[in-house]
PDB file of N, CA and C in Angstrom:
ATOM      1  N   UNK A   1       0.897  -1.152   0.081  1.00 82.00           N
ATOM      2  CA  UNK A   1      -0.034   0.132   0.145  1.00 82.00           C
ATOM      3  C   UNK A   1       0.824   1.137   0.120  1.00 82.00           C
ATOM      4  N   UNK A   2       1.840   1.306   0.693  1.00 90.00           N
ATOM      5  CA  UNK A   2       2.792   2.467   0.729  1.00 90.00           C
ATOM      6  C   UNK A   2       3.461   2.491  -0.691  1.00 90.00           C
ATOM      7  N   UNK A   3       3.979   1.564  -1.204  1.00 89.00           N
ATOM      8  CA  UNK A   3       4.606   1.551  -2.423  1.00 89.00           C
ATOM      9  C   UNK A   3       3.440   2.117  -3.508  1.00 89.00           C
ATOM     10  N   UNK A   4       2.295   1.755  -3.441  1.00 91.00           N
ATOM     11  CA  UNK A   4       1.323   1.978  -4.566  1.00 91.00           C
ATOM     12  C   UNK A   4       0.991   3.795  -4.134  1.00 91.00           C
ATOM     13  N   UNK A   5       1.059   4.198  -3.023  1.00 93.00           N
ATOM     14  CA  UNK A   5       0.811   5.695  -2.551  1.00 93.00           C
ATOM     15  C   UNK A   5       1.987   6.362  -3.178  1.00 93.00           C
ATOM     16  N   UNK A   6       3.106   5.905  -2.848  1.00 95.00           N
ATOM     17  CA  UNK A   6       4.329   6.565  -3.384  1.00 95.00           C
ATOM     18  C   UNK A   6       4.383   6.688  -5.021  1.00 95.00           C
ATOM     19  N   UNK A   7       3.974   5.558  -5.568  1.00 94.00           N
ATOM     20  CA  UNK A   7       3.944   5.396  -6.959  1.00 94.00           C
ATOM     21  C   UNK A   7       2.685   6.376  -7.723  1.00 94.00           C
ATOM     22  N   UNK A   8       1.810   6.695  -6.896  1.00 95.00           N
ATOM     23  CA  UNK A   8       0.786   7.776  -7.083  1.00 95.00           C
ATOM     24  C   UNK A   8       1.378   8.901  -7.260  1.00 95.00           C
ATOM     25  N   UNK A   9       2.151   9.406  -6.042  1.00 95.00           N
ATOM     26  CA  UNK A   9       2.722  10.653  -6.144  1.00 95.00           C
ATOM     27  C   UNK A   9       3.891  10.764  -7.226  1.00 95.00           C
ATOM     28  N   UNK A  10       4.532   9.995  -7.735  1.00 95.00           N
ATOM     29  CA  UNK A  10       5.473   9.917  -8.574  1.00 95.00           C
ATOM     30  C   UNK A  10       4.744  10.247 -10.046  1.00 95.00           C
ATOM     31  N   UNK A  11       3.687   9.658 -10.276  1.00 95.00           N
ATOM     32  CA  UNK A  11       2.844   9.495 -11.341  1.00 95.00           C
ATOM     33  C   UNK A  11       2.368  11.086 -11.647  1.00 95.00           C
ATOM     34  N   UNK A  12       1.824  11.666 -10.382  1.00 94.00           N
ATOM     35  CA  UNK A  12       1.346  13.008 -10.469  1.00 94.00           C
ATOM     36  C   UNK A  12       2.269  14.028 -10.777  1.00 94.00           C
ATOM     37  N   UNK A  13       3.475  13.760 -10.226  1.00 93.00           N
ATOM     38  CA  UNK A  13       4.671  14.578 -10.270  1.00 93.00           C
ATOM     39  C   UNK A  13       5.120  14.477 -11.714  1.00 93.00           C
ATOM     40  N   UNK A  14       5.164  13.366 -12.341  1.00 92.00           N
ATOM     41  CA  UNK A  14       5.523  13.100 -13.829  1.00 92.00           C
ATOM     42  C   UNK A  14       4.668  13.799 -14.581  1.00 92.00           C
ATOM     43  N   UNK A  15       3.319  13.575 -14.394  1.00 93.00           N
ATOM     44  CA  UNK A  15       2.352  14.514 -15.217  1.00 93.00           C
ATOM     45  C   UNK A  15       2.470  15.938 -15.118  1.00 93.00           C
ATOM     46  N   UNK A  16       2.810  16.460 -13.889  1.00 91.00           N
ATOM     47  CA  UNK A  16       3.153  17.758 -13.841  1.00 91.00           C
ATOM     48  C   UNK A  16       4.289  18.242 -14.564  1.00 91.00           C
ATOM     49  N   UNK A  17       5.330  17.347 -14.550  1.00 89.00           N
ATOM     50  CA  UNK A  17       6.579  17.755 -15.367  1.00 89.00           C
ATOM     51  C   UNK A  17       6.311  17.735 -16.920  1.00 89.00           C
ATOM     52  N   UNK A  18       5.501  16.624 -17.305  1.00 90.00           N
ATOM     53  CA  UNK A  18       4.982  16.890 -18.804  1.00 90.00           C
ATOM     54  C   UNK A  18       4.608  18.107 -19.050  1.00 90.00           C
ATOM     55  N   UNK A  19       3.453  18.562 -18.250  1.00 90.00           N
ATOM     56  CA  UNK A  19       2.935  19.808 -18.704  1.00 90.00           C
ATOM     57  C   UNK A  19       3.522  20.994 -18.438  1.00 90.00           C
ATOM     58  N   UNK A  20       4.241  21.166 -17.362  1.00 88.00           N
ATOM     59  CA  UNK A  20       4.980  22.177 -16.981  1.00 88.00           C
ATOM     60  C   UNK A  20       6.561  21.808 -17.192  1.00 88.00           C
ATOM     61  N   UNK A  21       7.153  21.617 -18.199  1.00 80.00           N
ATOM     62  CA  UNK A  21       8.672  21.052 -18.159  1.00 80.00           C
ATOM     63  C   UNK A  21       9.743  21.871 -17.374  1.00 80.00           C
ATOM     64  N   UNK A  22       9.422  23.162 -17.072  1.00 78.00           N
ATOM     65  CA  UNK A  22      10.350  23.780 -16.477  1.00 78.00           C
ATOM     66  C   UNK A  22      10.204  24.025 -14.940  1.00 78.00           C
ATOM     67  N   UNK A  23       9.162  23.389 -14.306  1.00 73.00           N
ATOM     68  CA  UNK A  23       8.786  23.414 -13.138  1.00 73.00           C
ATOM     69  C   UNK A  23       9.757  22.458 -12.101  1.00 73.00           C
ATOM     70  N   UNK A  24      10.501  21.589 -12.958  1.00 67.00           N
ATOM     71  CA  UNK A  24      11.342  20.561 -12.063  1.00 67.00           C
ATOM     72  C   UNK A  24      12.841  21.321 -11.849  1.00 67.00           C
ATOM     73  N   UNK A  25      13.122  22.190 -12.686  1.00 67.00           N
ATOM     74  CA  UNK A  25      14.409  22.976 -12.489  1.00 67.00           C
ATOM     75  C   UNK A  25      15.426  22.114 -13.284  1.00 67.00           C
ATOM     76  N   UNK A  26      15.140  21.083 -14.013  1.00 68.00           N
ATOM     77  CA  UNK A  26      16.007  20.241 -14.818  1.00 68.00           C
ATOM     78  C   UNK A  26      15.456  19.678 -16.131  1.00 68.00           C
ATOM     79  N   UNK A  27      16.251  19.164 -16.789  1.00 78.00           N
ATOM     80  CA  UNK A  27      15.908  18.597 -18.220  1.00 78.00           C
ATOM     81  C   UNK A  27      14.604  17.577 -17.969  1.00 78.00           C
ATOM     82  N   UNK A  28      13.524  17.680 -18.763  1.00 79.00           N
ATOM     83  CA  UNK A  28      12.419  16.758 -18.726  1.00 79.00           C
ATOM     84  C   UNK A  28      12.979  15.393 -18.896  1.00 79.00           C
ATOM     85  N   UNK A  29      13.771  15.099 -19.897  1.00 83.00           N
ATOM     86  CA  UNK A  29      14.386  13.783 -19.963  1.00 83.00           C
ATOM     87  C   UNK A  29      14.809  13.210 -18.785  1.00 83.00           C
ATOM     88  N   UNK A  30      15.760  13.866 -18.152  1.00 86.00           N
ATOM     89  CA  UNK A  30      16.390  13.199 -16.971  1.00 86.00           C
ATOM     90  C   UNK A  30      15.427  13.038 -15.883  1.00 86.00           C
ATOM     91  N   UNK A  31      14.465  13.914 -15.846  1.00 87.00           N
ATOM     92  CA  UNK A  31      13.342  13.707 -14.622  1.00 87.00           C
ATOM     93  C   UNK A  31      12.596  12.469 -15.089  1.00 87.00           C
ATOM     94  N   UNK A  32      12.230  12.477 -16.221  1.00 90.00           N
ATOM     95  CA  UNK A  32      11.347  11.224 -16.703  1.00 90.00           C
ATOM     96  C   UNK A  32      12.070   9.855 -16.532  1.00 90.00           C
ATOM     97  N   UNK A  33      13.362  10.056 -16.980  1.00 92.00           N
ATOM     98  CA  UNK A  33      14.086   8.617 -16.588  1.00 92.00           C
ATOM     99  C   UNK A  33      14.258   8.291 -15.079  1.00 92.00           C
ATOM    100  N   UNK A  34      14.373   9.511 -14.176  1.00 92.00           N
ATOM    101  CA  UNK A  34      14.471   9.277 -12.926  1.00 92.00           C
ATOM    102  C   UNK A  34      13.025   8.778 -12.392  1.00 92.00           C
ATOM    103  N   UNK A  35      12.009   9.457 -12.755  1.00 92.00           N
ATOM    104  CA  UNK A  35      10.682   8.925 -12.434  1.00 92.00           C
ATOM    105  C   UNK A  35      10.397   7.495 -12.800  1.00 92.00           C
ATOM    106  N   UNK A  36      10.998   7.206 -14.204  1.00 95.00           N
ATOM    107  CA  UNK A  36      10.789   5.680 -14.536  1.00 95.00           C
ATOM    108  C   UNK A  36      11.234   4.752 -13.773  1.00 95.00           C
ATOM    109  N   UNK A  37      12.643   5.039 -13.172  1.00 95.00           N
ATOM    110  CA  UNK A  37      13.402   4.154 -12.514  1.00 95.00           C
ATOM    111  C   UNK A  37      12.399   4.029 -11.168  1.00 95.00           C
ATOM    112  N   UNK A  38      12.126   5.262 -10.507  1.00 95.00           N
ATOM    113  CA  UNK A  38      11.364   4.948  -9.275  1.00 95.00           C
ATOM    114  C   UNK A  38      10.107   4.223  -9.377  1.00 95.00           C
ATOM    115  N   UNK A  39       9.373   4.534 -10.349  1.00 95.00           N
ATOM    116  CA  UNK A  39       8.259   3.592 -10.660  1.00 95.00           C
ATOM    117  C   UNK A  39       8.497   2.257 -10.897  1.00 95.00           C
ATOM    118  N   UNK A  40       9.512   1.801 -11.353  1.00 95.00           N
ATOM    119  CA  UNK A  40       9.942   0.342 -11.731  1.00 95.00           C
ATOM    120  C   UNK A  40      10.181  -0.203 -10.458  1.00 95.00           C
ATOM    121  N   UNK A  41      10.915   0.621  -9.504  1.00 95.00           N
ATOM    122  CA  UNK A  41      11.275   0.056  -8.156  1.00 95.00           C
ATOM    123  C   UNK A  41       9.976  -0.160  -7.305  1.00 95.00           C
ATOM    124  N   UNK A  42       9.145   0.801  -7.389  1.00 93.00           N
ATOM    125  CA  UNK A  42       8.124   0.740  -6.413  1.00 93.00           C
ATOM    126  C   UNK A  42       7.172  -0.248  -6.971  1.00 93.00           C
ATOM    127  N   UNK A  43       7.050  -0.387  -8.182  1.00 93.00           N
ATOM    128  CA  UNK A  43       6.064  -1.324  -8.729  1.00 93.00           C
ATOM    129  C   UNK A  43       6.369  -2.792  -8.385  1.00 93.00           C
ATOM    130  N   UNK A  44       7.776  -2.969  -8.307  1.00 92.00           N
ATOM    131  CA  UNK A  44       8.312  -4.312  -7.807  1.00 92.00           C
ATOM    132  C   UNK A  44       7.764  -4.348  -6.420  1.00 92.00           C
ATOM    133  N   UNK A  45       8.020  -3.435  -5.602  1.00 91.00           N
ATOM    134  CA  UNK A  45       7.625  -3.615  -4.211  1.00 91.00           C
ATOM    135  C   UNK A  45       6.208  -3.771  -4.052  1.00 91.00           C
ATOM    136  N   UNK A  46       5.356  -3.008  -4.911  1.00 89.00           N
ATOM    137  CA  UNK A  46       3.981  -3.114  -4.766  1.00 89.00           C
ATOM    138  C   UNK A  46       3.616  -4.435  -5.001  1.00 89.00           C
ATOM    139  N   UNK A  47       4.105  -5.206  -6.160  1.00 86.00           N
ATOM    140  CA  UNK A  47       3.714  -6.366  -6.666  1.00 86.00           C
ATOM    141  C   UNK A  47       3.708  -7.502  -5.465  1.00 86.00           C
ATOM    142  N   UNK A  48       4.846  -7.450  -4.783  1.00 85.00           N
ATOM    143  CA  UNK A  48       4.978  -8.359  -3.776  1.00 85.00           C
ATOM    144  C   UNK A  48       4.246  -8.098  -2.413  1.00 85.00           C
ATOM    145  N   UNK A  49       3.903  -6.831  -2.001  1.00 77.00           N
ATOM    146  CA  UNK A  49       3.061  -6.458  -0.952  1.00 77.00           C
ATOM    147  C   UNK A  49       1.718  -6.355  -1.256  1.00 77.00           C
ATOM    148  N   UNK A  50       1.301  -6.233  -2.586  1.00 71.00           N
ATOM    149  CA  UNK A  50      -0.227  -5.829  -2.789  1.00 71.00           C
ATOM    150  C   UNK A  50      -1.233  -7.016  -2.825  1.00 71.00           C
ATOM    151  N   UNK A  51      -2.537  -6.647  -2.657  1.00 72.00           N
ATOM    152  CA  UNK A  51      -3.417  -7.768  -2.647  1.00 72.00           C
ATOM    153  C   UNK A  51      -3.723  -8.178  -3.930  1.00 72.00           C
ATOM    154  N   UNK A  52      -3.590  -7.476  -4.972  1.00 78.00           N
ATOM    155  CA  UNK A  52      -3.792  -7.765  -6.440  1.00 78.00           C
ATOM    156  C   UNK A  52      -2.624  -7.440  -7.085  1.00 78.00           C
ATOM    157  N   UNK A  53      -1.873  -8.061  -7.904  1.00 83.00           N
ATOM    158  CA  UNK A  53      -0.470  -8.030  -8.445  1.00 83.00           C
ATOM    159  C   UNK A  53      -0.681  -7.336  -9.847  1.00 83.00           C
ATOM    160  N   UNK A  54      -1.892  -7.217 -10.380  1.00 87.00           N
ATOM    161  CA  UNK A  54      -2.035  -6.687 -11.845  1.00 87.00           C
ATOM    162  C   UNK A  54      -1.749  -5.280 -11.984  1.00 87.00           C
ATOM    163  N   UNK A  55      -1.999  -4.244 -10.863  1.00 89.00           N
ATOM    164  CA  UNK A  55      -1.821  -2.965 -10.929  1.00 89.00           C
ATOM    165  C   UNK A  55      -0.387  -2.835 -10.918  1.00 89.00           C
ATOM    166  N   UNK A  56       0.544  -3.402  -9.905  1.00 89.00           N
ATOM    167  CA  UNK A  56       1.933  -3.506 -10.011  1.00 89.00           C
ATOM    168  C   UNK A  56       2.520  -3.697 -11.434  1.00 89.00           C
ATOM    169  N   UNK A  57       2.112  -4.934 -11.996  1.00 92.00           N
ATOM    170  CA  UNK A  57       2.458  -5.190 -13.541  1.00 92.00           C
ATOM    171  C   UNK A  57       2.241  -4.146 -14.433  1.00 92.00           C
ATOM    172  N   UNK A  58       1.184  -3.388 -14.417  1.00 94.00           N
ATOM    173  CA  UNK A  58       0.907  -2.382 -15.330  1.00 94.00           C
ATOM    174  C   UNK A  58       1.816  -1.186 -15.038  1.00 94.00           C
ATOM    175  N   UNK A  59       1.977  -0.884 -13.748  1.00 94.00           N
ATOM    176  CA  UNK A  59       2.990   0.356 -13.562  1.00 94.00           C
ATOM    177  C   UNK A  59       4.437  -0.166 -13.893  1.00 94.00           C
ATOM    178  N   UNK A  60       4.787  -1.480 -13.715  1.00 94.00           N
ATOM    179  CA  UNK A  60       6.031  -1.728 -14.038  1.00 94.00           C
ATOM    180  C   UNK A  60       6.276  -1.885 -15.587  1.00 94.00           C
ATOM    181  N   UNK A  61       5.348  -2.120 -16.075  1.00 95.00           N
ATOM    182  CA  UNK A  61       5.436  -2.062 -17.715  1.00 95.00           C
ATOM    183  C   UNK A  61       5.533  -0.717 -18.409  1.00 95.00           C
ATOM    184  N   UNK A  62       4.862   0.328 -17.795  1.00 96.00           N
ATOM    185  CA  UNK A  62       4.763   1.546 -18.035  1.00 96.00           C
ATOM    186  C   UNK A  62       6.076   2.221 -17.777  1.00 96.00           C
ATOM    187  N   UNK A  63       6.415   1.909 -16.576  1.00 96.00           N
ATOM    188  CA  UNK A  63       8.028   2.647 -16.128  1.00 96.00           C
ATOM    189  C   UNK A  63       9.038   1.855 -17.087  1.00 96.00           C
ATOM    190  N   UNK A  64       9.120   0.678 -17.570  1.00 96.00           N
ATOM    191  CA  UNK A  64       9.866   0.217 -18.505  1.00 96.00           C
ATOM    192  C   UNK A  64       9.917   0.657 -19.683  1.00 96.00           C
ATOM    193  N   UNK A  65       8.607   0.994 -20.176  1.00 96.00           N
ATOM    194  CA  UNK A  65       8.371   1.573 -21.583  1.00 96.00           C
ATOM    195  C   UNK A  65       8.992   2.960 -21.587  1.00 96.00           C
ATOM    196  N   UNK A  66       8.631   3.758 -20.437  1.00 95.00           N
ATOM    197  CA  UNK A  66       9.203   5.175 -20.360  1.00 95.00           C
ATOM    198  C   UNK A  66      10.664   5.146 -20.384  1.00 95.00           C
ATOM    199  N   UNK A  67      11.263   4.351 -19.370  1.00 96.00           N
ATOM    200  CA  UNK A  67      12.759   4.222 -19.274  1.00 96.00           C
ATOM    201  C   UNK A  67      13.455   3.906 -20.598  1.00 96.00           C
ATOM    202  N   UNK A  68      12.796   2.958 -21.274  1.00 96.00           N
ATOM    203  CA  UNK A  68      13.287   2.775 -22.652  1.00 96.00           C
ATOM    204  C   UNK A  68      13.268   4.018 -23.550  1.00 96.00           C
ATOM    205  N   UNK A  69      12.101   4.539 -23.566  1.00 95.00           N
ATOM    206  CA  UNK A  69      12.098   5.703 -24.516  1.00 95.00           C
ATOM    207  C   UNK A  69      13.038   6.954 -24.187  1.00 95.00           C
ATOM    208  N   UNK A  70      13.169   7.004 -22.764  1.00 94.00           N
ATOM    209  CA  UNK A  70      14.317   8.254 -22.367  1.00 94.00           C
ATOM    210  C   UNK A  70      15.703   7.648 -22.580  1.00 94.00           C
ATOM    211  N   UNK A  71      15.910   6.585 -22.582  1.00 94.00           N
ATOM    212  CA  UNK A  71      17.176   6.033 -22.932  1.00 94.00           C
ATOM    213  C   UNK A  71      17.576   6.282 -24.444  1.00 94.00           C
ATOM    214  N   UNK A  72      16.534   5.815 -25.051  1.00 94.00           N
ATOM    215  CA  UNK A  72      16.492   6.019 -26.706  1.00 94.00           C
ATOM    216  C   UNK A  72      16.638   7.504 -27.011  1.00 94.00           C
ATOM    217  N   UNK A  73      16.036   8.423 -26.175  1.00 92.00           N
ATOM    218  CA  UNK A  73      16.134   9.897 -26.415  1.00 92.00           C
ATOM    219  C   UNK A  73      17.567  10.283 -26.052  1.00 92.00           C
ATOM    220  N   UNK A  74      18.064   9.848 -25.201  1.00 91.00           N
ATOM    221  CA  UNK A  74      19.516  10.189 -24.789  1.00 91.00           C
ATOM    222  C   UNK A  74      20.659   9.826 -25.954  1.00 91.00           C
ATOM    223  N   UNK A  75      20.098   8.788 -26.823  1.00 93.00           N
ATOM    224  CA  UNK A  75      20.960   8.279 -27.823  1.00 93.00           C
ATOM    225  C   UNK A  75      20.788   8.952 -29.211  1.00 93.00           C
ATOM    226  N   UNK A  76      19.669   8.951 -29.584  1.00 94.00           N
ATOM    227  CA  UNK A  76      19.019   9.669 -30.773  1.00 94.00           C
ATOM    228  C   UNK A  76      17.993  10.601 -30.351  1.00 94.00           C
ATOM    229  N   UNK A  77      17.660  11.692 -31.130  1.00 90.00           N
ATOM    230  CA  UNK A  77      16.643  12.682 -30.709  1.00 90.00           C
ATOM    231  C   UNK A  77      15.241  11.858 -31.071  1.00 90.00           C
ATOM    232  N   UNK A  78      14.352  12.042 -30.077  1.00 89.00           N
ATOM    233  CA  UNK A  78      13.019  11.288 -30.348  1.00 89.00           C
ATOM    234  C   UNK A  78      12.096  12.745 -30.445  1.00 89.00           C
ATOM    235  N   UNK A  79      11.307  12.554 -31.287  1.00 91.00           N
ATOM    236  CA  UNK A  79      10.097  13.782 -31.503  1.00 91.00           C
ATOM    237  C   UNK A  79       9.724  14.393 -29.876  1.00 91.00           C
ATOM    238  N   UNK A  80       9.761  15.669 -29.843  1.00 89.00           N
ATOM    239  CA  UNK A  80       9.066  16.390 -28.763  1.00 89.00           C
ATOM    240  C   UNK A  80       7.798  15.886 -28.465  1.00 89.00           C
ATOM    241  N   UNK A  81       6.967  15.852 -29.560  1.00 92.00           N
ATOM    242  CA  UNK A  81       5.602  15.702 -29.344  1.00 92.00           C
ATOM    243  C   UNK A  81       5.352  14.162 -28.724  1.00 92.00           C
ATOM    244  N   UNK A  82       6.191  13.131 -29.327  1.00 92.00           N
ATOM    245  CA  UNK A  82       6.039  11.849 -28.806  1.00 92.00           C
ATOM    246  C   UNK A  82       6.656  11.829 -27.334  1.00 92.00           C
ATOM    247  N   UNK A  83       7.781  12.683 -27.130  1.00 91.00           N
ATOM    248  CA  UNK A  83       8.110  12.560 -25.744  1.00 91.00           C
ATOM    249  C   UNK A  83       7.123  13.050 -24.838  1.00 91.00           C
ATOM    250  N   UNK A  84       6.369  14.072 -25.140  1.00 92.00           N
ATOM    251  CA  UNK A  84       5.472  15.030 -24.296  1.00 92.00           C
ATOM    252  C   UNK A  84       4.410  13.863 -23.934  1.00 92.00           C
ATOM    253  N   UNK A  85       3.577  13.387 -25.024  1.00 95.00           N
ATOM    254  CA  UNK A  85       2.582  12.344 -24.745  1.00 95.00           C
ATOM    255  C   UNK A  85       3.054  11.098 -23.903  1.00 95.00           C
ATOM    256  N   UNK A  86       4.265  10.826 -24.195  1.00 94.00           N
ATOM    257  CA  UNK A  86       4.678   9.453 -23.404  1.00 94.00           C
ATOM    258  C   UNK A  86       4.862   9.632 -22.159  1.00 94.00           C
ATOM    259  N   UNK A  87       5.565  10.806 -21.773  1.00 93.00           N
ATOM    260  CA  UNK A  87       5.752  11.246 -20.462  1.00 93.00           C
ATOM    261  C   UNK A  87       4.244  11.477 -19.706  1.00 93.00           C
ATOM    262  N   UNK A  88       3.534  12.163 -20.430  1.00 95.00           N
ATOM    263  CA  UNK A  88       2.179  12.554 -19.843  1.00 95.00           C
ATOM    264  C   UNK A  88       1.294  11.169 -19.439  1.00 95.00           C
ATOM    265  N   UNK A  89       1.240  10.324 -20.494  1.00 96.00           N
ATOM    266  CA  UNK A  89       0.447   9.075 -20.504  1.00 96.00           C
ATOM    267  C   UNK A  89       0.919   8.166 -19.389  1.00 96.00           C
ATOM    268  N   UNK A  90       2.319   8.270 -19.288  1.00 95.00           N
ATOM    269  CA  UNK A  90       2.982   7.323 -18.349  1.00 95.00           C
ATOM    270  C   UNK A  90       2.648   7.878 -16.804  1.00 95.00           C
ATOM    271  N   UNK A  91       2.780   8.996 -16.721  1.00 95.00           N
ATOM    272  CA  UNK A  91       2.412   9.704 -15.363  1.00 95.00           C
ATOM    273  C   UNK A  91       0.896   9.327 -15.236  1.00 95.00           C
ATOM    274  N   UNK A  92       0.020   9.551 -15.999  1.00 96.00           N
ATOM    275  CA  UNK A  92      -1.353   9.323 -15.627  1.00 96.00           C
ATOM    276  C   UNK A  92      -1.841   8.017 -15.384  1.00 96.00           C
ATOM    277  N   UNK A  93      -1.256   7.045 -16.140  1.00 96.00           N
ATOM    278  CA  UNK A  93      -1.558   5.710 -16.057  1.00 96.00           C
ATOM    279  C   UNK A  93      -0.792   5.172 -14.653  1.00 96.00           C
ATOM    280  N   UNK A  94       0.259   5.535 -14.505  1.00 95.00           N
ATOM    281  CA  UNK A  94       0.979   5.416 -13.022  1.00 95.00           C
ATOM    282  C   UNK A  94       0.102   5.751 -11.979  1.00 95.00           C
ATOM    283  N   UNK A  95      -0.239   6.914 -11.969  1.00 95.00           N
ATOM    284  CA  UNK A  95      -1.169   7.621 -10.807  1.00 95.00           C
ATOM    285  C   UNK A  95      -2.389   6.810 -10.587  1.00 95.00           C
ATOM    286  N   UNK A  96      -3.137   6.605 -11.828  1.00 96.00           N
ATOM    287  CA  UNK A  96      -4.462   6.097 -11.557  1.00 96.00           C
ATOM    288  C   UNK A  96      -4.389   4.817 -11.154  1.00 96.00           C
ATOM    289  N   UNK A  97      -3.711   3.874 -11.822  1.00 94.00           N
ATOM    290  CA  UNK A  97      -3.643   2.594 -11.602  1.00 94.00           C
ATOM    291  C   UNK A  97      -3.087   2.320  -9.920  1.00 94.00           C
ATOM    292  N   UNK A  98      -2.025   3.000  -9.522  1.00 92.00           N
ATOM    293  CA  UNK A  98      -1.407   3.099  -8.243  1.00 92.00           C
ATOM    294  C   UNK A  98      -2.502   3.455  -7.153  1.00 92.00           C
ATOM    295  N   UNK A  99      -3.205   4.493  -7.487  1.00 93.00           N
ATOM    296  CA  UNK A  99      -4.335   4.985  -6.666  1.00 93.00           C
ATOM    297  C   UNK A  99      -5.398   4.005  -6.422  1.00 93.00           C
ATOM    298  N   UNK A 100      -5.774   3.244  -7.569  1.00 92.00           N
ATOM    299  CA  UNK A 100      -6.631   2.267  -7.626  1.00 92.00           C
ATOM    300  C   UNK A 100      -6.255   1.020  -6.617  1.00 92.00           C
ATOM    301  N   UNK A 101      -5.112   0.667  -6.692  1.00 89.00           N
ATOM    302  CA  UNK A 101      -4.446  -0.121  -5.970  1.00 89.00           C
ATOM    303  C   UNK A 101      -4.441   0.036  -4.421  1.00 89.00           C
ATOM    304  N   UNK A 102      -4.237   1.349  -4.207  1.00 88.00           N
ATOM    305  CA  UNK A 102      -4.417   1.922  -2.809  1.00 88.00           C
ATOM    306  C   UNK A 102      -5.923   1.725  -2.338  1.00 88.00           C
ATOM    307  N   UNK A 103      -6.723   2.163  -2.925  1.00 90.00           N
ATOM    308  CA  UNK A 103      -8.033   2.557  -2.497  1.00 90.00           C
ATOM    309  C   UNK A 103      -8.885   1.264  -2.403  1.00 90.00           C
ATOM    310  N   UNK A 104      -8.571   0.243  -3.516  1.00 83.00           N
ATOM    311  CA  UNK A 104      -9.536  -0.992  -3.670  1.00 83.00           C
ATOM    312  C   UNK A 104      -8.901  -2.249  -2.943  1.00 83.00           C
ATOM    313  N   UNK A 105      -9.671  -2.625  -2.037  1.00 74.00           N
ATOM    314  CA  UNK A 105      -9.281  -3.872  -1.402  1.00 74.00           C
ATOM    315  C   UNK A 105     -10.378  -4.835  -1.737  1.00 74.00           C
ATOM    316  N   UNK A 106     -10.118  -6.050  -2.237  1.00 70.00           N
ATOM    317  CA  UNK A 106     -10.901  -6.963  -2.728  1.00 70.00           C
ATOM    318  C   UNK A 106     -11.522  -7.768  -1.312  1.00 70.00           C
ATOM    319  N   UNK A 107     -12.686  -8.081  -1.389  1.00 70.00           N
ATOM    320  CA  UNK A 107     -13.163  -8.842  -0.143  1.00 70.00           C
ATOM    321  C   UNK A 107     -12.332 -10.049   0.305  1.00 70.00           C
ATOM    322  N   UNK A 108     -12.264 -10.597   1.325  1.00 64.00           N
ATOM    323  CA  UNK A 108     -11.454 -11.482   1.999  1.00 64.00           C
ATOM    324  C   UNK A 108     -11.436 -13.026   1.330  1.00 64.00           C
ATOM    325  N   UNK A 109     -12.801 -13.281   0.842  1.00 57.00           N
ATOM    326  CA  UNK A 109     -13.133 -14.357   0.353  1.00 57.00           C
ATOM    327  C   UNK A 109     -12.493 -14.480  -1.127  1.00 57.00           C
ATOM    328  N   UNK A 110     -12.581 -13.232  -1.837  1.00 57.00           N
ATOM    329  CA  UNK A 110     -12.064 -13.268  -3.201  1.00 57.00           C
ATOM    330  C   UNK A 110     -10.524 -13.270  -3.108  1.00 57.00           C
ATOM    331  N   UNK A 111      -9.949 -12.879  -2.003  1.00 55.00           N
ATOM    332  CA  UNK A 111      -8.578 -13.019  -1.985  1.00 55.00           C
ATOM    333  C   UNK A 111      -7.869 -14.343  -1.707  1.00 55.00           C
ATOM    334  N   UNK A 112      -8.797 -14.974  -0.977  1.00 59.00           N
ATOM    335  CA  UNK A 112      -8.402 -16.329  -0.635  1.00 59.00           C
ATOM    336  C   UNK A 112      -8.648 -17.403  -1.958  1.00 59.00           C
ATOM    337  N   UNK A 113      -9.751 -17.186  -2.763  1.00 60.00           N
ATOM    338  CA  UNK A 113      -9.964 -17.885  -3.634  1.00 60.00           C
ATOM    339  C   UNK A 113      -9.042 -17.609  -4.818  1.00 60.00           C
ATOM    340  N   UNK A 114      -8.540 -16.390  -4.897  1.00 56.00           N
ATOM    341  CA  UNK A 114      -7.483 -16.244  -6.221  1.00 56.00           C
ATOM    342  C   UNK A 114      -6.290 -16.628  -5.718  1.00 56.00           C
TER     343      UNK A 114
END
């Protein structure tokens, strides 16, 4: 639950950095790579401690895709429009799915059956 809550904050911060790129005080690509690394680490933690692991799997995949795009952007220039939308959607998906994992707790019988 703590990992999902922290991932929600990372997702919201990543979304704000996508919309207001100069608010972080550093390059958006480096901030996005740092956030993607944090998303991956927190998603691994959330998968082990969460009631349902699929939210952590989605956040893990989103963080991995964002990290791959940011590393590719360091090597060759990726379109600014693609970077903006990728960072924005990664932040939104991370925040929504992680908040869902924090707020939703399945009934005990459903957890025992699954």
